[in-house]
Amino acid sequence: MTKQPIRQLLVLGLLLAWPAGSPADELKPTSPIGSGYRLTWHDEFDGDRLDTGKWTYRIDTRFWSMQRAENVSVADGYLRLALKKEKQGEFDYTAGGVISRDAFQYGYYEARFRCPPGAGWHTSFWMMRHDWRKTADEPAAVQEIDVCEQDSVNRTSYSVNLHRWKPSPHVSHGYKRITTPDLAAEFHVWGYEFTPQRIDYYFDGRLVQSLDATVIPHGPQNIWLTSVAAPLGGTKSVDDSKRPAVAEFDHVRYFAKAVSPETNRP
């Protein structure tokens, strides 16, 4: 059974059980971050194409791959980033990604996804400012928050990190590697809560890292869902026996503090 009929059954069950007067689309954070948050932006990928009102494509070159819009698709309730062995200029591989058009700041962010199998791919859920002139290492970015950086050479771990880009020089805070089940076998939920004081990272509802957010300045940030071919995590080469492949995203959600929504956006 595809995801779509399953989703319809789940929605029907929610409608039958939902308290009177509550909107059925008021999705709740997966992680135990406490009350006071409301869903203000999300994509469940239920259409048949990318919602370009919410997203733009990552189109650049990074490490071993060229990122192309043609590698991004939406079907059966999933965003899929295709990872291919194909010659594009000086690159032997192509990949893809999407970047939110809206920028956010304090709140709770989460995404549910499954990473590709086979060595060679770096799949990420991360936040950094995007200025529409280029798609990576944007010079106006204040911080970069990496909720998941997963190198498929090792499918049972991923890392979190926090980067300060301004003022220079670049500084990294709080890098940590998290041990997990096989991240290509099933979908998992990654999330984090960003407040003026703390950044708390979650994996499947479990707190896995907590950082002091006051060590860096804060600024607006876009949401990135990406996968690129890369020599990271001890990767020697791309495992071509597992290609073509995809990174699959089920949803991405942003929750703002209901008590003072004006503080959540730049």
Coordinates of N, CA and C in Angstrom, one line a residue, residues 126-230:
W126 N 19.3 20.8 7.6 CA 20.1 21.8 8.3 C 19.5 23.2 8.0
M127 N 20.0 24.2 8.7 CA 19.5 25.5 8.6 C 20.6 26.5 8.4
M128 N 20.5 27.4 7.4 CA 21.5 28.4 7.1 C 20.8 29.5 6.2
R129 N 21.3 30.7 6.3 CA 20.7 31.8 5.5 C 21.0 31.5 4.0
H130 N 20.0 31.9 3.2 CA 20.2 31.8 1.7 C 19.8 33.1 1.1
D131 N 20.6 33.7 0.3 CA 20.4 35.0 -0.2 C 19.9 35.1 -1.7
W132 N 19.7 33.9 -2.3 CA 19.2 33.8 -3.7 C 20.2 34.2 -4.7
R133 N 21.4 34.5 -4.3 CA 22.5 34.7 -5.3 C 23.3 33.4 -5.5
K134 N 23.4 32.6 -4.4 CA 24.2 31.4 -4.4 C 23.5 30.5 -3.4
T135 N 23.9 29.2 -3.4 CA 23.1 28.2 -2.6 C 23.9 27.6 -1.5
A136 N 25.2 28.0 -1.3 CA 25.9 27.4 -0.2 C 26.9 28.4 0.3
D137 N 27.3 28.4 1.6 CA 28.3 29.2 2.2 C 27.9 30.7 2.0
E138 N 26.7 31.0 2.2 CA 26.2 32.4 1.9 C 26.9 33.4 2.9
P139 N 27.5 34.5 2.4 CA 28.3 35.3 3.2 C 27.6 36.1 4.3
A140 N 26.2 36.2 4.1 CA 25.5 37.0 5.1 C 25.0 36.1 6.3
A141 N 25.2 34.8 6.2 CA 24.8 33.9 7.3 C 25.4 34.2 8.6
V142 N 24.6 34.2 9.7 CA 25.2 34.3 11.0 C 25.5 33.0 11.6
Q143 N 24.6 32.0 11.5 CA 24.8 30.7 12.1 C 24.4 29.6 11.1
E144 N 24.9 28.4 11.3 CA 24.4 27.2 10.6 C 24.2 26.2 11.7
I145 N 22.9 25.6 11.6 CA 22.6 24.6 12.6 C 22.3 23.3 11.8
D146 N 23.2 22.3 12.1 CA 23.1 21.0 11.4 C 22.4 20.0 12.4
V147 N 21.1 19.6 12.0 CA 20.3 18.7 12.8 C 20.7 17.3 12.4
C148 N 21.0 17.0 11.2 CA 21.4 15.7 10.7 C 22.4 15.9 9.6
E149 N 23.6 15.4 9.7 CA 24.6 15.2 8.7 C 24.9 13.7 8.6
Q150 N 24.5 13.0 7.6 CA 24.6 11.6 7.6 C 25.4 11.1 6.4
D151 N 26.5 10.4 6.6 CA 27.3 9.9 5.6 C 27.0 8.4 5.4
S152 N 26.5 8.0 4.2 CA 26.0 6.7 4.1 C 27.0 5.6 4.1
V153 N 28.3 6.0 4.1 CA 29.3 4.9 4.3 C 29.1 4.2 5.7
N154 N 28.5 4.9 6.6 CA 28.1 4.3 7.9 C 26.7 4.6 8.2
R155 N 25.8 3.6 8.0 CA 24.4 3.9 8.0 C 23.8 3.8 9.4
T156 N 24.7 3.6 10.4 CA 24.2 3.6 11.8 C 24.7 4.7 12.7
S157 N 24.9 5.9 12.1 CA 25.2 7.0 12.9 C 25.0 8.3 12.0
Y158 N 25.0 9.4 12.7 CA 24.9 10.7 12.0 C 25.5 11.7 13.0
S159 N 25.7 13.0 12.6 CA 26.3 14.0 13.5 C 25.4 15.2 13.5
V160 N 25.5 16.0 14.6 CA 24.9 17.3 14.8 C 26.1 18.3 15.0
N161 N 25.8 19.6 14.7 CA 26.8 20.6 14.8 C 26.2 22.0 14.8
L162 N 26.9 22.9 15.3 CA 26.5 24.3 15.3 C 27.7 25.1 14.8
H163 N 27.5 26.0 13.8 CA 28.6 26.8 13.3 C 28.3 28.3 13.4
R164 N 29.3 29.0 13.8 CA 29.2 30.5 13.8 C 29.9 31.0 12.5
W165 N 29.2 31.7 11.7 CA 29.8 32.3 10.4 C 30.1 33.7 10.6
K166 N 29.4 34.4 11.4 CA 29.6 35.9 11.7 C 29.6 36.1 13.2
P167 N 30.5 36.9 13.7 CA 31.7 37.5 13.0 C 32.7 36.4 12.7
S168 N 33.5 36.6 11.7 CA 34.5 35.7 11.3 C 35.7 35.8 12.4
P169 N 36.4 34.7 12.5 CA 36.5 33.5 11.7 C 35.4 32.5 12.0
H170 N 35.2 31.6 11.1 CA 34.2 30.5 11.4 C 34.7 29.7 12.6
V171 N 33.7 29.3 13.4 CA 33.9 28.5 14.6 C 32.8 27.5 14.7
S172 N 33.2 26.2 15.1 CA 32.2 25.1 15.3 C 32.1 24.9 16.7
H173 N 30.8 24.7 17.2 CA 30.5 24.4 18.5 C 29.7 23.1 18.6
G174 N 30.0 22.2 19.5 CA 29.0 21.1 19.9 C 28.9 20.0 18.9
Y175 N 29.9 19.7 18.1 CA 29.9 18.6 17.2 C 29.7 17.3 18.1
K176 N 28.8 16.4 17.6 CA 28.6 15.2 18.3 C 28.1 14.1 17.3
R177 N 28.6 12.9 17.4 CA 28.1 11.8 16.6 C 27.1 11.0 17.4
I178 N 26.0 10.7 16.7 CA 24.9 9.9 17.4 C 24.8 8.5 16.8
T179 N 24.8 7.5 17.6 CA 24.6 6.1 17.2 C 23.1 5.8 17.0
T180 N 22.8 5.1 15.9 CA 21.4 4.9 15.6 C 21.2 3.5 15.0
P181 N 19.9 3.2 14.7 CA 19.6 2.0 13.9 C 20.0 2.3 12.4
D182 N 19.8 1.4 11.6 CA 20.1 1.5 10.1 C 19.2 2.7 9.6
L183 N 19.8 3.8 9.2 CA 19.1 4.9 8.7 C 18.6 4.8 7.3
A184 N 19.0 3.8 6.6 CA 18.5 3.5 5.3 C 17.3 2.5 5.3
A185 N 17.1 1.9 6.4 CA 16.1 0.8 6.5 C 14.7 1.4 6.8
E186 N 14.6 2.4 7.6 CA 13.4 3.0 8.0 C 13.4 4.5 8.1
F187 N 12.2 5.1 8.2 CA 12.1 6.5 8.4 C 12.4 6.9 9.9
H188 N 13.0 8.0 10.1 CA 13.2 8.5 11.5 C 12.9 10.0 11.5
V189 N 12.7 10.5 12.8 CA 12.3 11.9 12.9 C 13.5 12.6 13.6
W190 N 14.0 13.6 12.9 CA 15.0 14.5 13.5 C 14.4 15.9 13.8
G191 N 14.7 16.4 15.0 CA 14.2 17.7 15.4 C 15.1 18.5 16.2
Y192 N 14.9 19.8 16.4 CA 15.6 20.6 17.3 C 14.8 21.8 17.7
E193 N 15.0 22.2 19.0 CA 14.4 23.4 19.5 C 15.5 24.5 19.6
F194 N 15.2 25.7 19.1 CA 16.1 26.8 19.0 C 15.5 27.9 19.8
T195 N 16.1 28.3 20.9 CA 15.7 29.4 21.7 C 16.8 30.4 21.9
P196 N 16.6 31.6 22.4 CA 17.8 32.5 22.6 C 18.8 31.9 23.6
Q197 N 18.4 31.0 24.4 CA 19.4 30.4 25.4 C 19.9 29.1 25.0
R198 N 19.2 28.2 24.3 CA 19.6 26.8 24.1 C 19.2 26.3 22.7
I199 N 20.0 25.3 22.3 CA 19.7 24.5 21.1 C 19.7 23.1 21.5
D200 N 18.5 22.4 21.5 CA 18.3 21.0 21.9 C 18.0 20.2 20.7
Y201 N 18.8 19.1 20.5 CA 18.6 18.2 19.3 C 17.9 16.9 19.7
Y202 N 17.0 16.5 18.9 CA 16.3 15.2 19.2 C 16.4 14.3 18.0
F203 N 16.3 13.0 18.4 CA 16.3 11.9 17.4 C 15.2 11.0 17.8
D204 N 14.1 10.8 17.0 CA 13.0 10.0 17.4 C 12.4 10.3 18.8
G205 N 12.4 11.6 19.1 CA 11.8 12.0 20.4 C 12.8 12.0 21.5
R206 N 14.0 11.6 21.3 CA 15.0 11.5 22.4 C 16.0 12.6 22.3
L207 N 16.2 13.3 23.4 CA 17.2 14.3 23.4 C 18.6 13.7 23.3
V208 N 19.4 14.2 22.3 CA 20.7 13.6 22.0 C 21.8 14.6 22.2
Q209 N 21.5 15.9 22.2 CA 22.6 16.9 22.4 C 21.9 18.2 22.8
S210 N 22.6 18.9 23.7 CA 22.1 20.2 24.2 C 23.2 21.2 24.2
L211 N 23.0 22.4 23.6 CA 24.1 23.4 23.5 C 23.6 24.7 24.0
D212 N 24.6 25.5 24.5 CA 24.4 26.9 24.9 C 24.3 27.7 23.7
A213 N 23.2 28.3 23.4 CA 23.0 29.1 22.2 C 23.6 30.5 22.4
T214 N 23.9 30.9 23.6 CA 24.4 32.3 23.8 C 25.9 32.4 23.4
V215 N 26.5 31.3 23.0 CA 28.0 31.4 22.6 C 28.1 32.0 21.2
I216 N 27.0 32.2 20.4 CA 27.1 32.7 19.1 C 26.0 33.8 18.9
P217 N 26.1 34.8 18.0 CA 25.0 35.6 17.7 C 24.0 34.8 16.8
H218 N 22.7 35.4 16.7 CA 21.7 34.7 16.0 C 21.1 35.5 14.9
G219 N 20.7 34.8 13.8 CA 20.1 35.5 12.7 C 19.1 34.6 12.0
P220 N 18.4 35.1 11.0 CA 17.4 34.3 10.3 C 18.1 33.2 9.5
Q221 N 17.3 32.1 9.2 CA 17.8 31.0 8.5 C 16.8 30.3 7.7
N222 N 17.2 29.7 6.6 CA 16.3 28.9 5.8 C 16.5 27.4 6.1
I223 N 15.5 26.6 5.7 CA 15.5 25.2 5.9 C 16.1 24.5 4.7
W224 N 17.1 23.6 4.8 CA 17.7 22.9 3.7 C 17.4 21.4 3.9
L225 N 17.0 20.7 2.8 CA 16.9 19.3 2.8 C 17.8 18.9 1.6
T226 N 18.9 18.2 1.8 CA 19.8 18.0 0.7 C 20.5 16.7 0.8
S227 N 21.1 16.2 -0.4 CA 21.9 15.1 -0.4 C 22.9 15.3 -1.5
V228 N 24.2 15.1 -1.2 CA 25.3 15.3 -2.2 C 26.3 14.1 -2.2
A229 N 27.0 13.9 -3.3 CA 28.0 12.9 -3.3 C 29.3 13.5 -2.6
A230 N 29.9 12.8 -1.6 CA 30.9 13.5 -0.9 C 31.9 12.5 -0.3

